[in-house]
Tab-separated table of C-alpha atoms in Angstrom:
chain	number	residue	atom	x	y	z
Z	257	UNK	CA	-27.213	-0.337	-24.461
Z	258	UNK	CA	-29.179	-2.308	-22.014
Z	259	UNK	CA	-29.761	-6.000	-21.822
Z	260	UNK	CA	-32.944	-7.651	-20.621
Z	261	UNK	CA	-33.401	-6.956	-16.971
Z	262	UNK	CA	-31.634	-3.607	-17.253
Z	263	UNK	CA	-28.161	-4.882	-17.205
Z	264	UNK	CA	-25.234	-3.928	-19.733
Z	265	UNK	CA	-25.356	-5.612	-23.149
Z	266	UNK	CA	-22.197	-7.321	-24.383
Z	267	UNK	CA	-21.592	-8.221	-28.048
Z	268	UNK	CA	-22.555	-11.597	-29.165
Z	269	UNK	CA	-19.260	-13.480	-29.074
Z	270	UNK	CA	-17.512	-16.272	-27.450
Z	271	UNK	CA	-15.482	-14.970	-24.332
Z	272	UNK	CA	-12.263	-16.296	-23.037
Z	273	UNK	CA	-10.538	-14.884	-19.898
Z	274	UNK	CA	-6.946	-15.962	-19.518
Z	275	UNK	CA	-5.024	-15.853	-16.297
Z	276	UNK	CA	-1.774	-17.483	-15.301
Z	277	UNK	CA	-3.625	-18.935	-12.197
Z	278	UNK	CA	-6.711	-18.361	-10.155
Z	279	UNK	CA	-6.559	-19.735	-6.553
Z	280	UNK	CA	-8.822	-18.728	-3.644
Z	281	UNK	CA	-7.255	-16.098	-1.387
Z	282	UNK	CA	-4.005	-15.789	-3.462
Z	283	UNK	CA	-2.835	-12.814	-5.479
Z	284	UNK	CA	-5.116	-10.423	-3.749
Z	285	UNK	CA	-6.908	-7.903	-6.080
Z	286	UNK	CA	-5.792	-9.595	-9.257
Z	287	UNK	CA	-7.900	-12.584	-8.501
Z	288	UNK	CA	-10.868	-10.391	-7.276
Z	289	UNK	CA	-10.788	-8.241	-10.503
Z	290	UNK	CA	-10.437	-11.117	-12.842
Z	291	UNK	CA	-13.387	-13.060	-11.421
Z	292	UNK	CA	-15.544	-9.915	-11.216
Z	293	UNK	CA	-15.103	-9.478	-14.986
Z	294	UNK	CA	-16.101	-12.958	-15.453
Z	295	UNK	CA	-19.270	-12.379	-13.370
Z	296	UNK	CA	-20.115	-9.150	-15.298
Z	297	UNK	CA	-20.156	-11.202	-18.546
Z	298	UNK	CA	-21.944	-14.220	-17.098
Z	299	UNK	CA	-24.616	-11.898	-15.466
Z	300	UNK	CA	-25.163	-10.474	-18.984
Z	301	UNK	CA	-25.737	-13.722	-20.442
Z	302	UNK	CA	-22.315	-14.065	-21.932
Z	303	UNK	CA	-20.610	-16.518	-19.576
Z	304	UNK	CA	-16.945	-16.747	-20.398
Z	305	UNK	CA	-14.542	-19.689	-20.034
Z	306	UNK	CA	-11.963	-18.931	-17.224
Z	307	UNK	CA	-8.660	-20.348	-18.443
Z	308	UNK	CA	-5.651	-20.925	-16.057
Z	309	UNK	CA	-2.135	-22.193	-16.930
Z	310	UNK	CA	-0.689	-23.378	-13.653
Z	311	UNK	CA	0.516	-26.905	-13.665
Z	312	UNK	CA	-0.973	-28.041	-10.419
Z	313	UNK	CA	-2.672	-31.271	-9.560
Z	314	UNK	CA	-6.047	-31.850	-11.191
Z	315	UNK	CA	-7.701	-32.493	-7.838
Z	316	UNK	CA	-6.375	-29.018	-6.500
Z	317	UNK	CA	-7.771	-27.369	-9.462
Z	318	UNK	CA	-11.186	-29.015	-8.995
Z	319	UNK	CA	-11.158	-27.854	-5.324
Z	320	UNK	CA	-10.363	-24.264	-6.468
Z	321	UNK	CA	-13.252	-24.252	-8.932
Z	322	UNK	CA	-15.711	-25.654	-6.362
Z	323	UNK	CA	-14.554	-22.979	-3.728
Z	324	UNK	CA	-14.996	-20.250	-6.323
Z	325	UNK	CA	-18.472	-21.483	-7.185
Z	326	UNK	CA	-19.473	-21.895	-3.556
Z	327	UNK	CA	-18.565	-18.297	-2.869
Z	328	UNK	CA	-20.362	-17.140	-5.991
Z	329	UNK	CA	-17.283	-15.775	-7.523
Z	330	UNK	CA	-17.978	-17.933	-10.858
Z	331	UNK	CA	-21.361	-18.976	-12.086
Z	332	UNK	CA	-20.542	-22.654	-12.608
Z	333	UNK	CA	-17.504	-24.646	-11.628
Z	334	UNK	CA	-17.163	-26.117	-15.116
Z	335	UNK	CA	-16.747	-22.755	-16.667
Z	336	UNK	CA	-13.190	-22.689	-15.286
Z	337	UNK	CA	-10.601	-24.802	-17.176
Z	338	UNK	CA	-6.891	-25.550	-16.928
Z	339	UNK	CA	-4.405	-26.169	-19.653
Z	340	UNK	CA	-2.780	-29.183	-17.831
Z	341	UNK	CA	-6.036	-30.762	-16.768
Z	342	UNK	CA	-6.944	-30.804	-20.415
Z	343	UNK	CA	-3.447	-31.942	-21.594
Z	344	UNK	CA	-3.863	-34.955	-19.367
Z	345	UNK	CA	-7.030	-36.088	-21.096
Z	346	UNK	CA	-5.494	-38.762	-23.127
Z	347	UNK	CA	-7.754	-41.836	-23.177
Z	348	UNK	CA	-5.012	-44.505	-22.815
Z	349	UNK	CA	-2.599	-42.151	-20.995
Z	350	UNK	CA	-0.173	-39.512	-22.202
Z	351	UNK	CA	-0.975	-36.167	-23.564
Z	352	UNK	CA	-4.216	-35.317	-25.253
Z	353	UNK	CA	-4.655	-35.701	-28.886
Z	354	UNK	CA	-4.580	-31.943	-29.535
Z	355	UNK	CA	-1.239	-31.547	-27.808
Z	356	UNK	CA	0.327	-34.479	-29.760
Z	357	UNK	CA	-0.884	-32.994	-33.074
Z	358	UNK	CA	0.972	-29.789	-31.948
Z	359	UNK	CA	4.139	-31.455	-31.145
Z	360	UNK	CA	6.950	-32.010	-33.611
Z	361	UNK	CA	9.893	-34.423	-33.691
Z	362	UNK	CA	12.597	-33.638	-31.010
Z	363	UNK	CA	13.691	-34.267	-27.589
Z	364	UNK	CA	13.971	-32.530	-24.389
Z	365	UNK	CA	17.146	-30.505	-23.511
Z	366	UNK	CA	19.349	-32.742	-21.398
Z	367	UNK	CA	21.179	-29.788	-19.967
Z	368	UNK	CA	18.061	-28.460	-18.199
Z	369	UNK	CA	16.116	-29.676	-15.275
Z	370	UNK	CA	12.602	-30.798	-16.063
Z	371	UNK	CA	9.233	-30.836	-14.045
Z	372	UNK	CA	6.989	-33.765	-14.982
Z	373	UNK	CA	3.352	-33.201	-15.204
Z	374	UNK	CA	1.176	-36.332	-14.508
Z	375	UNK	CA	-2.530	-37.115	-15.060
Z	376	UNK	CA	-4.883	-38.119	-12.247
Z	377	UNK	CA	-3.568	-41.629	-12.409
Z	378	UNK	CA	0.084	-40.575	-12.035
Z	379	UNK	CA	1.013	-41.205	-15.704
Z	380	UNK	CA	3.478	-38.787	-17.273
Z	381	UNK	CA	2.071	-36.258	-19.661
Z	382	UNK	CA	4.192	-33.253	-20.187
Z	383	UNK	CA	7.874	-32.349	-19.274
Z	384	UNK	CA	8.194	-28.683	-18.396
Z	385	UNK	CA	11.594	-27.077	-18.471
Z	386	UNK	CA	12.628	-25.416	-15.173
Z	387	UNK	CA	14.013	-21.967	-15.991
Z	388	UNK	CA	15.245	-21.083	-12.580
Z	389	UNK	CA	15.507	-17.503	-11.276
Z	390	UNK	CA	14.736	-16.030	-14.662
Z	391	UNK	CA	12.063	-13.484	-14.603
Z	392	UNK	CA	11.770	-13.959	-18.454
Z	393	UNK	CA	11.201	-17.826	-18.159
Z	394	UNK	CA	8.037	-17.564	-20.002
Z	395	UNK	CA	9.752	-16.439	-23.191
Z	396	UNK	CA	12.101	-19.461	-23.298
Z	397	UNK	CA	11.803	-21.645	-26.283
Z	398	UNK	CA	13.378	-24.515	-24.352
Z	399	UNK	CA	11.571	-27.701	-25.637
Z	400	UNK	CA	8.463	-28.921	-23.731
Z	401	UNK	CA	8.328	-32.681	-23.768
Z	402	UNK	CA	5.103	-34.321	-24.972
Z	403	UNK	CA	4.430	-37.846	-23.733
Z	404	UNK	CA	2.669	-40.668	-25.456
Z	405	UNK	CA	0.457	-43.563	-24.113
Z	406	UNK	CA	3.543	-45.689	-23.320
Z	407	UNK	CA	5.120	-42.781	-21.233
Z	408	UNK	CA	7.858	-41.973	-23.689
Z	409	UNK	CA	8.513	-38.573	-25.178
Z	410	UNK	CA	6.871	-38.619	-28.656
Z	411	UNK	CA	7.621	-34.988	-29.521
Z	412	UNK	CA	8.157	-31.457	-28.269
Z	413	UNK	CA	6.737	-28.034	-28.614
Z	414	UNK	CA	9.002	-24.936	-28.562
Z	415	UNK	CA	8.530	-23.390	-25.294
Z	416	UNK	CA	5.811	-22.169	-23.075
Z	417	UNK	CA	4.342	-19.830	-25.697
Z	418	UNK	CA	3.776	-22.544	-28.183
Z	419	UNK	CA	2.381	-24.671	-25.567
Z	420	UNK	CA	-0.152	-22.081	-24.499
Z	421	UNK	CA	-1.099	-21.235	-28.007
Z	422	UNK	CA	-1.611	-24.826	-28.955
Z	423	UNK	CA	-4.371	-25.177	-26.269
Z	424	UNK	CA	-5.861	-21.811	-27.304
Z	425	UNK	CA	-5.905	-22.855	-30.815
Z	426	UNK	CA	-7.815	-26.130	-29.913
Z	427	UNK	CA	-10.344	-24.136	-27.633
Z	428	UNK	CA	-11.019	-21.431	-30.409
Z	429	UNK	CA	-11.481	-24.076	-32.992
Z	430	UNK	CA	-13.929	-26.086	-30.886
Z	431	UNK	CA	-16.058	-23.049	-30.046
Z	432	UNK	CA	-16.292	-21.613	-33.537
Z	433	UNK	CA	-17.222	-25.097	-34.750
Z	434	UNK	CA	-20.267	-24.970	-32.364
Z	435	UNK	CA	-21.282	-21.547	-33.638
Z	436	UNK	CA	-19.311	-19.360	-36.033
Z	437	UNK	CA	-18.935	-16.037	-34.164
Z	438	UNK	CA	-16.022	-13.975	-32.978
Z	439	UNK	CA	-13.959	-15.070	-30.056
Z	440	UNK	CA	-12.823	-12.272	-27.657
Z	441	UNK	CA	-9.868	-13.246	-25.520
Z	442	UNK	CA	-9.336	-11.088	-22.497
Z	443	UNK	CA	-5.749	-11.565	-21.238
Z	444	UNK	CA	-5.168	-10.749	-17.622
Z	445	UNK	CA	-1.418	-11.143	-17.414
Z	446	UNK	CA	1.435	-9.140	-18.888
Z	447	UNK	CA	3.617	-12.068	-19.373
Z	448	UNK	CA	0.826	-13.918	-21.286
Z	449	UNK	CA	0.087	-10.736	-23.217
Z	450	UNK	CA	3.742	-10.837	-24.601
Z	451	UNK	CA	3.408	-14.345	-25.873
Z	452	UNK	CA	-0.083	-13.833	-27.509
Z	453	UNK	CA	0.228	-10.274	-28.993
Z	454	UNK	CA	0.885	-11.626	-32.430
Z	455	UNK	CA	-1.279	-14.772	-32.134
Z	456	UNK	CA	-4.440	-14.133	-34.003
Z	457	UNK	CA	-6.420	-17.106	-35.380
Z	458	UNK	CA	-9.368	-16.162	-37.629
Z	459	UNK	CA	-12.048	-14.337	-35.823
Z	460	UNK	CA	-10.075	-13.851	-32.586
Z	461	UNK	CA	-9.816	-10.401	-30.917
Z	462	UNK	CA	-7.447	-9.684	-28.052
Z	463	UNK	CA	-8.307	-7.299	-25.123
Z	464	UNK	CA	-5.619	-6.941	-22.541
Z	465	UNK	CA	-6.345	-5.706	-18.930
Z	466	UNK	CA	-3.834	-4.068	-16.684
Z	467	UNK	CA	-3.502	-4.656	-12.955
Z	468	UNK	CA	-0.445	-2.782	-11.603
Z	469	UNK	CA	1.851	0.181	-12.125
Z	470	UNK	CA	4.385	0.151	-14.925
Z	471	UNK	CA	7.040	2.290	-13.221
Z	472	UNK	CA	9.626	1.809	-10.457
Z	473	UNK	CA	10.203	3.984	-7.445
Z	474	UNK	CA	9.441	6.780	-6.846
Z	475	UNK	CA	6.519	5.818	-9.141
Z	476	UNK	CA	6.202	9.223	-10.706
Z	477	UNK	CA	5.147	9.483	-14.385
Z	478	UNK	CA	8.786	10.048	-15.357
Z	479	UNK	CA	10.184	7.262	-13.130
Z	480	UNK	CA	12.180	4.431	-14.631
Z	481	UNK	CA	10.053	1.837	-16.418
Z	482	UNK	CA	10.030	-1.479	-14.777
Z	483	UNK	CA	12.315	-3.637	-16.990
Z	484	UNK	CA	9.539	-6.414	-16.951
Z	485	UNK	CA	7.343	-4.067	-18.849
Z	486	UNK	CA	9.689	-3.096	-21.651
Z	487	UNK	CA	8.875	-6.145	-23.871
Z	488	UNK	CA	5.168	-5.667	-23.227
Z	489	UNK	CA	5.307	-2.062	-24.404
Z	490	UNK	CA	7.179	-3.052	-27.504
Z	491	UNK	CA	3.942	-5.151	-28.579
Z	492	UNK	CA	1.225	-3.151	-26.966
Z	493	UNK	CA	0.098	-1.742	-30.268
Z	494	UNK	CA	-0.847	-5.314	-31.401
Z	495	UNK	CA	-3.723	-5.602	-28.960
Z	496	UNK	CA	-7.171	-4.712	-30.170
Z	497	UNK	CA	-7.886	-3.089	-26.782
Z	498	UNK	CA	-5.890	-2.238	-23.661
Z	499	UNK	CA	-8.120	-1.646	-20.573
Z	500	UNK	CA	-6.368	0.629	-18.081
Z	501	UNK	CA	-7.805	0.625	-14.619
Z	502	UNK	CA	-7.388	4.426	-14.022
Z	503	UNK	CA	-7.429	7.515	-16.144
Z	504	UNK	CA	-3.983	8.662	-14.772
Z	505	UNK	CA	-2.139	5.693	-15.701
Z	506	UNK	CA	-3.518	5.858	-19.243
Z	507	UNK	CA	-2.653	9.491	-19.494
Z	508	UNK	CA	0.912	8.859	-18.084
Z	509	UNK	CA	1.538	5.907	-20.573
Z	510	UNK	CA	0.266	7.910	-23.664
Z	511	UNK	CA	2.302	11.024	-22.757
Z	512	UNK	CA	5.358	8.851	-22.499
Z	513	UNK	CA	4.803	6.177	-25.267
Z	514	UNK	CA	2.382	7.772	-27.560
Z	515	UNK	CA	-1.478	7.544	-27.891
Z	516	UNK	CA	-3.206	4.364	-29.109
Z	517	UNK	CA	-6.758	4.235	-30.277
Z	518	UNK	CA	-7.232	0.966	-28.367
Z	519	UNK	CA	-6.214	2.492	-24.966
Z	520	UNK	CA	-9.429	2.738	-22.999
Z	521	UNK	CA	-10.264	3.157	-19.258
Z	522	UNK	CA	-12.141	0.260	-17.533
Z	523	UNK	CA	-11.990	0.454	-13.876
Z	524	UNK	CA	-12.601	-2.514	-11.684
Z	525	UNK	CA	-16.054	-2.390	-9.873
Z	526	UNK	CA	-16.831	-1.638	-6.261
Z	527	UNK	CA	-19.223	-3.976	-4.530
Z	528	UNK	CA	-22.873	-2.840	-4.307
Z	529	UNK	CA	-22.990	0.525	-2.488
Z	530	UNK	CA	-24.830	0.866	0.749
Z	531	UNK	CA	-27.761	3.409	0.928
Z	532	UNK	CA	-26.055	5.135	3.907
Z	533	UNK	CA	-22.779	4.485	5.946
Z	534	UNK	CA	-22.861	2.021	8.786
Z	535	UNK	CA	-22.731	3.675	12.159
Z	536	UNK	CA	-19.286	4.011	13.732
Z	537	UNK	CA	-18.600	1.414	16.373
Z	538	UNK	CA	-15.698	2.173	18.579
Z	539	UNK	CA	-12.393	3.671	17.364
Z	540	UNK	CA	-11.323	0.984	14.893
Z	541	UNK	CA	-9.148	1.670	11.862
Z	542	UNK	CA	-8.801	-1.301	9.317
Z	543	UNK	CA	-6.250	-2.322	6.881
Z	544	UNK	CA	-6.925	-4.899	4.173
Z	545	UNK	CA	-4.090	-6.069	1.935
Z	546	UNK	CA	-1.472	-8.694	1.469
Z	547	UNK	CA	1.484	-8.510	3.916
Z	548	UNK	CA	3.975	-7.947	1.337
Z	549	UNK	CA	6.722	-5.223	1.043
Z	550	UNK	CA	4.902	-3.095	-1.564
Z	551	UNK	CA	2.065	-2.575	0.964
Z	552	UNK	CA	4.440	-0.890	3.529
Z	553	UNK	CA	2.311	-2.206	6.361
Z	554	UNK	CA	5.090	-1.284	8.771
Z	555	UNK	CA	4.497	2.476	7.939
Z	556	UNK	CA	1.033	2.157	9.569
Z	557	UNK	CA	2.205	0.260	12.442
Z	558	UNK	CA	5.006	2.660	13.281
Z	559	UNK	CA	2.456	5.578	12.853
Z	560	UNK	CA	0.268	3.926	15.339
Z	561	UNK	CA	2.710	4.809	18.168
Z	562	UNK	CA	1.635	8.477	17.791
Z	563	UNK	CA	-1.992	7.511	17.333
Z	564	UNK	CA	-2.094	5.398	20.426
Z	565	UNK	CA	-0.518	8.161	22.503
Z	566	UNK	CA	-3.485	10.482	21.503
Z	567	UNK	CA	-6.338	8.027	21.341
Z	568	UNK	CA	-5.415	5.170	23.572
Z	569	UNK	CA	-8.721	3.458	23.038
Z	570	UNK	CA	-8.204	3.187	19.209
Z	571	UNK	CA	-7.346	-0.090	17.615
Z	572	UNK	CA	-5.773	-1.034	14.325
Z	573	UNK	CA	-7.078	-4.197	12.751
Z	574	UNK	CA	-4.874	-5.460	9.808
Z	575	UNK	CA	-6.532	-8.118	7.620
Z	576	UNK	CA	-4.641	-10.210	5.163
Z	577	UNK	CA	-1.741	-12.581	5.022
Z	578	UNK	CA	1.693	-12.877	3.385
Z	579	UNK	CA	5.402	-13.270	3.584
Z	580	UNK	CA	5.943	-10.454	6.115
Z	581	UNK	CA	3.432	-11.751	8.804
Z	582	UNK	CA	5.939	-12.830	11.347
Z	583	UNK	CA	8.123	-9.752	10.732
Z	584	UNK	CA	5.135	-7.421	11.258
Z	585	UNK	CA	4.149	-9.338	14.471
Z	586	UNK	CA	7.743	-8.977	15.802
Z	587	UNK	CA	7.411	-5.204	14.923
Z	588	UNK	CA	4.204	-4.940	16.844
Z	589	UNK	CA	5.698	-6.544	19.886
Z	590	UNK	CA	8.894	-4.395	19.793
Z	591	UNK	CA	6.944	-1.299	19.680
Z	592	UNK	CA	4.669	-2.453	22.683
Z	593	UNK	CA	1.408	-2.269	20.448
Z	594	UNK	CA	-0.035	-5.714	21.094
Z	595	UNK	CA	-2.923	-4.350	23.004
Z	596	UNK	CA	-4.042	-2.058	20.116
Z	597	UNK	CA	-2.743	-3.585	16.782
Z	598	UNK	CA	-3.752	-6.977	15.774
Z	599	UNK	CA	-2.997	-9.061	12.684
Z	600	UNK	CA	-6.334	-10.704	11.908
Z	601	UNK	CA	-5.266	-12.901	9.020
Z	602	UNK	CA	-7.280	-13.669	5.968
Z	603	UNK	CA	-10.611	-11.961	5.536
Z	604	UNK	CA	-13.400	-14.336	4.564
Z	605	UNK	CA	-16.244	-12.107	5.326
Z	606	UNK	CA	-15.845	-9.583	2.477
Z	607	UNK	CA	-16.456	-5.803	2.647
Z	608	UNK	CA	-18.573	-6.002	5.793
Z	609	UNK	CA	-15.223	-5.951	7.739
Z	610	UNK	CA	-15.287	-2.176	7.135
Z	611	UNK	CA	-18.733	-1.727	8.772
Z	612	UNK	CA	-18.484	0.518	11.830
Z	613	UNK	CA	-14.781	1.193	11.168
Z	614	UNK	CA	-13.568	4.870	11.494
Z	615	UNK	CA	-11.513	4.524	8.291
Z	616	UNK	CA	-9.327	2.314	6.142
Z	617	UNK	CA	-5.675	3.155	5.906
Z	618	UNK	CA	-3.630	2.306	2.950
Z	619	UNK	CA	0.219	2.645	2.936
Z	620	UNK	CA	1.088	1.069	-0.351
Z	621	UNK	CA	4.110	2.302	-2.371
Z	622	UNK	CA	1.740	1.995	-5.482
Z	623	UNK	CA	-1.517	0.472	-6.495
Z	624	UNK	CA	-3.048	-0.764	-9.773
Z	625	UNK	CA	-6.269	0.658	-8.680
Z	626	UNK	CA	-6.909	-0.187	-5.147
Z	627	UNK	CA	-9.806	-2.725	-4.646
Z	628	UNK	CA	-9.876	-2.656	-0.880
Z	629	UNK	CA	-10.376	1.091	-0.698
Z	630	UNK	CA	-13.334	0.642	-3.197
Z	631	UNK	CA	-14.745	-2.079	-1.019
Z	632	UNK	CA	-14.443	0.247	2.012
Z	633	UNK	CA	-15.974	3.293	0.262
Z	634	UNK	CA	-18.959	1.140	-0.763
Z	635	UNK	CA	-19.769	0.761	2.950
Z	636	UNK	CA	-19.320	4.494	3.584
Z	637	UNK	CA	-15.846	3.987	5.228
Z	638	UNK	CA	-13.514	6.861	4.470
Z	639	UNK	CA	-9.883	6.305	3.272
Z	640	UNK	CA	-6.571	7.344	4.398
Z	641	UNK	CA	-3.948	6.587	1.709
Z	642	UNK	CA	-0.542	7.724	0.551
Z	643	UNK	CA	-0.731	9.929	-2.376
Z	644	UNK	CA	0.622	7.278	-4.833
Z	645	UNK	CA	-0.324	6.060	-8.257
Z	646	UNK	CA	-2.648	4.753	-9.432
Z	647	UNK	CA	-5.584	4.166	-7.368
Z	648	UNK	CA	-5.902	6.654	-4.492
Z	649	UNK	CA	-5.149	9.666	-6.472
Z	650	UNK	CA	-8.165	9.051	-8.873
Z	651	UNK	CA	-10.407	7.760	-6.036
Z	652	UNK	CA	-10.012	10.605	-3.703
Z	653	UNK	CA	-9.816	13.459	-6.027
Z	654	UNK	CA	-13.513	14.447	-5.039
Z	655	UNK	CA	-13.148	13.778	-1.345
Z	656	UNK	CA	-13.956	10.635	0.662
Z	657	UNK	CA	-10.742	10.674	2.656
Z	658	UNK	CA	-7.253	11.953	3.132
Z	659	UNK	CA	-4.296	11.769	0.818
Z	660	UNK	CA	-1.081	11.783	2.749
Z	661	UNK	CA	2.085	13.038	0.865
Z	662	UNK	CA	4.518	10.411	-0.296
Z	663	UNK	CA	7.662	12.515	-0.891
Z	664	UNK	CA	10.280	10.777	-3.149
Z	665	UNK	CA	8.214	7.548	-2.705
Z	666	UNK	CA	9.588	7.233	0.834
Z	667	UNK	CA	6.266	7.686	2.672
Z	668	UNK	CA	5.528	10.004	5.493
Z	669	UNK	CA	4.876	8.106	8.751
Z	670	UNK	CA	4.268	11.420	10.674
Z	671	UNK	CA	1.761	12.548	8.149
Z	672	UNK	CA	0.065	9.089	8.217
Z	673	UNK	CA	-0.333	9.264	11.949
Z	674	UNK	CA	-1.761	12.795	11.786
Z	675	UNK	CA	-4.410	11.680	9.327
Z	676	UNK	CA	-5.468	8.710	11.559
Z	677	UNK	CA	-5.584	11.017	14.655
Z	678	UNK	CA	-7.773	13.487	12.524
Z	679	UNK	CA	-10.254	10.713	11.502
Z	680	UNK	CA	-10.403	9.520	15.169
Z	681	UNK	CA	-10.866	12.953	16.737
Z	682	UNK	CA	-12.890	14.980	14.226
Z	683	UNK	CA	-16.077	12.958	13.945
Z	684	UNK	CA	-18.093	15.510	11.894
Z	685	UNK	CA	-15.332	15.689	9.384
Z	686	UNK	CA	-15.020	11.967	9.264
Z	687	UNK	CA	-18.864	11.603	8.859
Z	688	UNK	CA	-18.756	14.104	5.914
Z	689	UNK	CA	-16.056	12.064	4.257
Z	690	UNK	CA	-18.088	8.897	4.869
Z	691	UNK	CA	-20.892	10.457	2.807
Z	692	UNK	CA	-18.535	11.377	0.195
Z	693	UNK	CA	-17.086	7.791	0.152
Z	694	UNK	CA	-20.633	6.531	-0.910
Z	695	UNK	CA	-20.882	9.145	-3.613
Z	696	UNK	CA	-17.385	8.206	-5.019
Z	697	UNK	CA	-18.146	4.492	-4.821
Z	698	UNK	CA	-21.266	5.034	-7.000
Z	699	UNK	CA	-18.791	5.996	-9.843
Z	700	UNK	CA	-17.346	2.575	-9.639
Z	701	UNK	CA	-20.667	0.762	-9.321
Z	702	UNK	CA	-20.889	-2.599	-10.957
Z	703	UNK	CA	-22.994	-1.296	-13.767
Z	704	UNK	CA	-20.420	1.469	-14.651
Z	705	UNK	CA	-17.591	-1.156	-14.605
Z	706	UNK	CA	-19.589	-3.376	-16.846
Z	707	UNK	CA	-20.365	-0.554	-19.210
Z	708	UNK	CA	-16.732	0.328	-19.671
Z	709	UNK	CA	-15.832	-3.306	-20.177
Z	710	UNK	CA	-18.470	-3.631	-22.855
Z	711	UNK	CA	-17.237	-0.537	-24.537
Z	712	UNK	CA	-13.669	-1.863	-24.602
Z	713	UNK	CA	-14.827	-5.127	-26.104
Z	714	UNK	CA	-16.928	-3.341	-28.675
Z	715	UNK	CA	-13.760	-1.410	-29.673
Z	716	UNK	CA	-11.718	-4.555	-29.915
Z	717	UNK	CA	-14.399	-6.151	-32.276
Z	718	UNK	CA	-14.340	-3.050	-34.561
């Protein structure tokens, strides 16, 4: 179905996109994919509300919204809203009326440490329990303190889940009062999905997106399930639609846990695809990812020793930032590679960073889908990647690059080096893969991604 202007038509509904946080240049592909979904809806005339739950300062949230709007990542800054900004909207101080109504009599737990959230004038609004070093903190029913205009605790809500649901209840009620039509909530977070799976006010449908792999090393279909996912799988059948980013992950999940009519594939979109690859300029290979352990950037750096000995003029550009930046810089220096390997830091230029590059290399232990490789392919840049779930296996099944074996989830640094040397020295082969990259990227074009998202939403509404 097409909308006016040739785009994809989405059902007539109110749309909410819920994420734990959305901060510029943080959380990598999660933020990119979430905002891209919002733009697909906005471009089709169904502008969603983007909802976040991080208890930061109102001025910081405003700065995030303005920056996303400046970049064109969201249509309007006021389409992005935060729970704690709105909880702090009491006219005379204290929590907003909707939160006070949701609270019941009680007091905070004196045995716990609490973090106090204040409004823009510094007046206390909410007391959040600090559940330190517990990956299941979001499931705690520890009382959340709700403060009145005089600054005293006037009641509590039972845990983060009840706090989140109280805000969503208010939003849903206000939207449906304006126009009585369905509300589609797209949940972008596993933790939030666990808390909302059985929350279902009148007229609400819940679609849940997936961003990462659900298994532990060696990331094979029969590998141990990440314990953080076990509770999610227990409630997965409650969602009206679950949108998996790759066909392989959907197949693996269904073979292991059983089929579900609401399981659909809705890949994240590549950027607009170039008509032809950019000409190669020099002998530059690029990486673009967080500098985090799961990305195994050290594998690419260690492999570069062999690459440099064969192609001394080649360079490895590593774009991105993260906790391992200092460690990786030390490794580059220890291996004597400072002249040919450089950490470029955050990339603000977008996919044009791949223009003229010989290839992108991805050495991750796993991917949810692999947005940086899609960005590279949209520019005609071939991919070198470990053969890991769940992005590279699907993206490169029809060419466009080289899959390097990842035996036992340990990686193959020698194989990674050989693939990079091949790209650098076999220019006809590299150019053939560049053309294939554009063909593959068309399968992930924005229109295709939007059509899959719309199909998932139609299923949820049925």
